[in-house]
Amino acid sequence: MRPALKAAFTMTALLMAAGCVKLQAPDKPIEINMNLNIRHEVIVKLEKDVQDLIQSNPGVF
């Protein structure tokens, strides 16, 4: 017997033994938290700007 067919028979037997399976949508909407941290990008840009400033004005520091 092929593995996929054997797995389908096994799953069907388990579902029949477990009784009724009920699928329903949740009462509340699904919430996806999209808090993103952009601190890394800001620091990298600031470091690049400072590095360019120091290279263009070596006598300032």
JSON list of C-alpha atoms in Angstrom, two decimals:
[
{"chain": "A", "resi": 1, "resn": "MET", "atom": "CA", "xyz": [0.00, 0.00, 0.00]},
{"chain": "A", "resi": 2, "resn": "ARG", "atom": "CA", "xyz": [1.32, 3.46, -0.87]},
{"chain": "A", "resi": 3, "resn": "PRO", "atom": "CA", "xyz": [2.34, 5.67, 2.09]},
{"chain": "A", "resi": 4, "resn": "ALA", "atom": "CA", "xyz": [-0.10, 8.46, 1.17]},
{"chain": "A", "resi": 5, "resn": "LEU", "atom": "CA", "xyz": [-3.01, 6.04, 0.92]},
{"chain": "A", "resi": 6, "resn": "LYS", "atom": "CA", "xyz": [-2.02, 4.36, 4.17]},
{"chain": "A", "resi": 7, "resn": "ALA", "atom": "CA", "xyz": [-1.88, 7.76, 5.90]},
{"chain": "A", "resi": 8, "resn": "ALA", "atom": "CA", "xyz": [-5.33, 8.67, 4.53]},
{"chain": "A", "resi": 9, "resn": "PHE", "atom": "CA", "xyz": [-6.80, 5.41, 5.85]},
{"chain": "A", "resi": 10, "resn": "THR", "atom": "CA", "xyz": [-5.14, 5.92, 9.22]},
{"chain": "A", "resi": 11, "resn": "MET", "atom": "CA", "xyz": [-6.45, 9.50, 9.49]},
{"chain": "A", "resi": 12, "resn": "THR", "atom": "CA", "xyz": [-9.96, 8.37, 8.52]},
{"chain": "A", "resi": 13, "resn": "ALA", "atom": "CA", "xyz": [-9.88, 5.63, 11.15]},
{"chain": "A", "resi": 14, "resn": "LEU", "atom": "CA", "xyz": [-8.70, 8.05, 13.83]},
{"chain": "A", "resi": 15, "resn": "LEU", "atom": "CA", "xyz": [-11.44, 10.55, 12.96]},
{"chain": "A", "resi": 16, "resn": "MET", "atom": "CA", "xyz": [-14.09, 7.85, 13.05]},
{"chain": "A", "resi": 17, "resn": "ALA", "atom": "CA", "xyz": [-12.84, 6.64, 16.43]},
{"chain": "A", "resi": 18, "resn": "ALA", "atom": "CA", "xyz": [-12.72, 10.17, 17.85]},
{"chain": "A", "resi": 19, "resn": "GLY", "atom": "CA", "xyz": [-16.32, 10.94, 16.95]},
{"chain": "A", "resi": 20, "resn": "CYS", "atom": "CA", "xyz": [-17.59, 14.14, 15.40]},
{"chain": "A", "resi": 21, "resn": "VAL", "atom": "CA", "xyz": [-15.07, 16.73, 14.28]},
{"chain": "A", "resi": 22, "resn": "LYS", "atom": "CA", "xyz": [-16.39, 20.30, 14.21]},
{"chain": "A", "resi": 23, "resn": "LEU", "atom": "CA", "xyz": [-14.73, 23.17, 12.35]},
{"chain": "A", "resi": 24, "resn": "GLN", "atom": "CA", "xyz": [-15.94, 26.71, 12.87]},
{"chain": "A", "resi": 25, "resn": "ALA", "atom": "CA", "xyz": [-14.67, 30.25, 12.51]},
{"chain": "A", "resi": 26, "resn": "PRO", "atom": "CA", "xyz": [-13.48, 32.00, 15.69]},
{"chain": "A", "resi": 27, "resn": "ASP", "atom": "CA", "xyz": [-15.85, 34.40, 17.48]},
{"chain": "A", "resi": 28, "resn": "LYS", "atom": "CA", "xyz": [-13.29, 37.22, 17.46]},
{"chain": "A", "resi": 29, "resn": "PRO", "atom": "CA", "xyz": [-11.39, 38.44, 14.40]},
{"chain": "A", "resi": 30, "resn": "ILE", "atom": "CA", "xyz": [-7.85, 37.15, 14.01]},
{"chain": "A", "resi": 31, "resn": "GLU", "atom": "CA", "xyz": [-5.45, 39.82, 15.27]},
{"chain": "A", "resi": 32, "resn": "ILE", "atom": "CA", "xyz": [-2.05, 40.21, 13.65]},
{"chain": "A", "resi": 33, "resn": "ASN", "atom": "CA", "xyz": [0.33, 42.38, 15.63]},
{"chain": "A", "resi": 34, "resn": "MET", "atom": "CA", "xyz": [2.48, 44.35, 13.20]},
{"chain": "A", "resi": 35, "resn": "ASN", "atom": "CA", "xyz": [4.77, 46.19, 15.61]},
{"chain": "A", "resi": 36, "resn": "LEU", "atom": "CA", "xyz": [7.99, 46.50, 13.65]},
{"chain": "A", "resi": 37, "resn": "ASN", "atom": "CA", "xyz": [11.32, 47.63, 14.97]},
{"chain": "A", "resi": 38, "resn": "ILE", "atom": "CA", "xyz": [13.04, 50.02, 12.54]},
{"chain": "A", "resi": 39, "resn": "ARG", "atom": "CA", "xyz": [15.66, 51.15, 15.06]},
{"chain": "A", "resi": 40, "resn": "HIS", "atom": "CA", "xyz": [18.41, 49.15, 13.34]},
{"chain": "A", "resi": 41, "resn": "GLU", "atom": "CA", "xyz": [17.85, 50.91, 10.01]},
{"chain": "A", "resi": 42, "resn": "VAL", "atom": "CA", "xyz": [17.88, 54.35, 11.64]},
{"chain": "A", "resi": 43, "resn": "ILE", "atom": "CA", "xyz": [21.13, 53.61, 13.51]},
{"chain": "A", "resi": 44, "resn": "VAL", "atom": "CA", "xyz": [22.82, 52.27, 10.38]},
{"chain": "A", "resi": 45, "resn": "LYS", "atom": "CA", "xyz": [21.84, 55.36, 8.38]},
{"chain": "A", "resi": 46, "resn": "LEU", "atom": "CA", "xyz": [23.00, 57.66, 11.17]},
{"chain": "A", "resi": 47, "resn": "GLU", "atom": "CA", "xyz": [26.32, 55.80, 11.49]},
{"chain": "A", "resi": 48, "resn": "LYS", "atom": "CA", "xyz": [26.83, 56.05, 7.71]},
{"chain": "A", "resi": 49, "resn": "ASP", "atom": "CA", "xyz": [26.09, 59.79, 7.75]},
{"chain": "A", "resi": 50, "resn": "VAL", "atom": "CA", "xyz": [28.51, 60.35, 10.64]},
{"chain": "A", "resi": 51, "resn": "GLN", "atom": "CA", "xyz": [31.20, 58.26, 8.94]},
{"chain": "A", "resi": 52, "resn": "ASP", "atom": "CA", "xyz": [30.81, 60.31, 5.73]},
{"chain": "A", "resi": 53, "resn": "LEU", "atom": "CA", "xyz": [30.95, 63.55, 7.74]},
{"chain": "A", "resi": 54, "resn": "ILE", "atom": "CA", "xyz": [34.15, 62.49, 9.51]},
{"chain": "A", "resi": 55, "resn": "GLN", "atom": "CA", "xyz": [35.77, 61.44, 6.23]},
{"chain": "A", "resi": 56, "resn": "SER", "atom": "CA", "xyz": [34.87, 64.70, 4.53]},
{"chain": "A", "resi": 57, "resn": "ASN", "atom": "CA", "xyz": [36.05, 66.81, 7.54]},
{"chain": "A", "resi": 58, "resn": "PRO", "atom": "CA", "xyz": [38.99, 64.91, 9.13]},
{"chain": "A", "resi": 59, "resn": "GLY", "atom": "CA", "xyz": [40.22, 67.94, 11.12]},
{"chain": "A", "resi": 60, "resn": "VAL", "atom": "CA", "xyz": [36.96, 68.49, 12.99]},
{"chain": "A", "resi": 61, "resn": "PHE", "atom": "CA", "xyz": [37.57, 65.66, 15.46]}
]
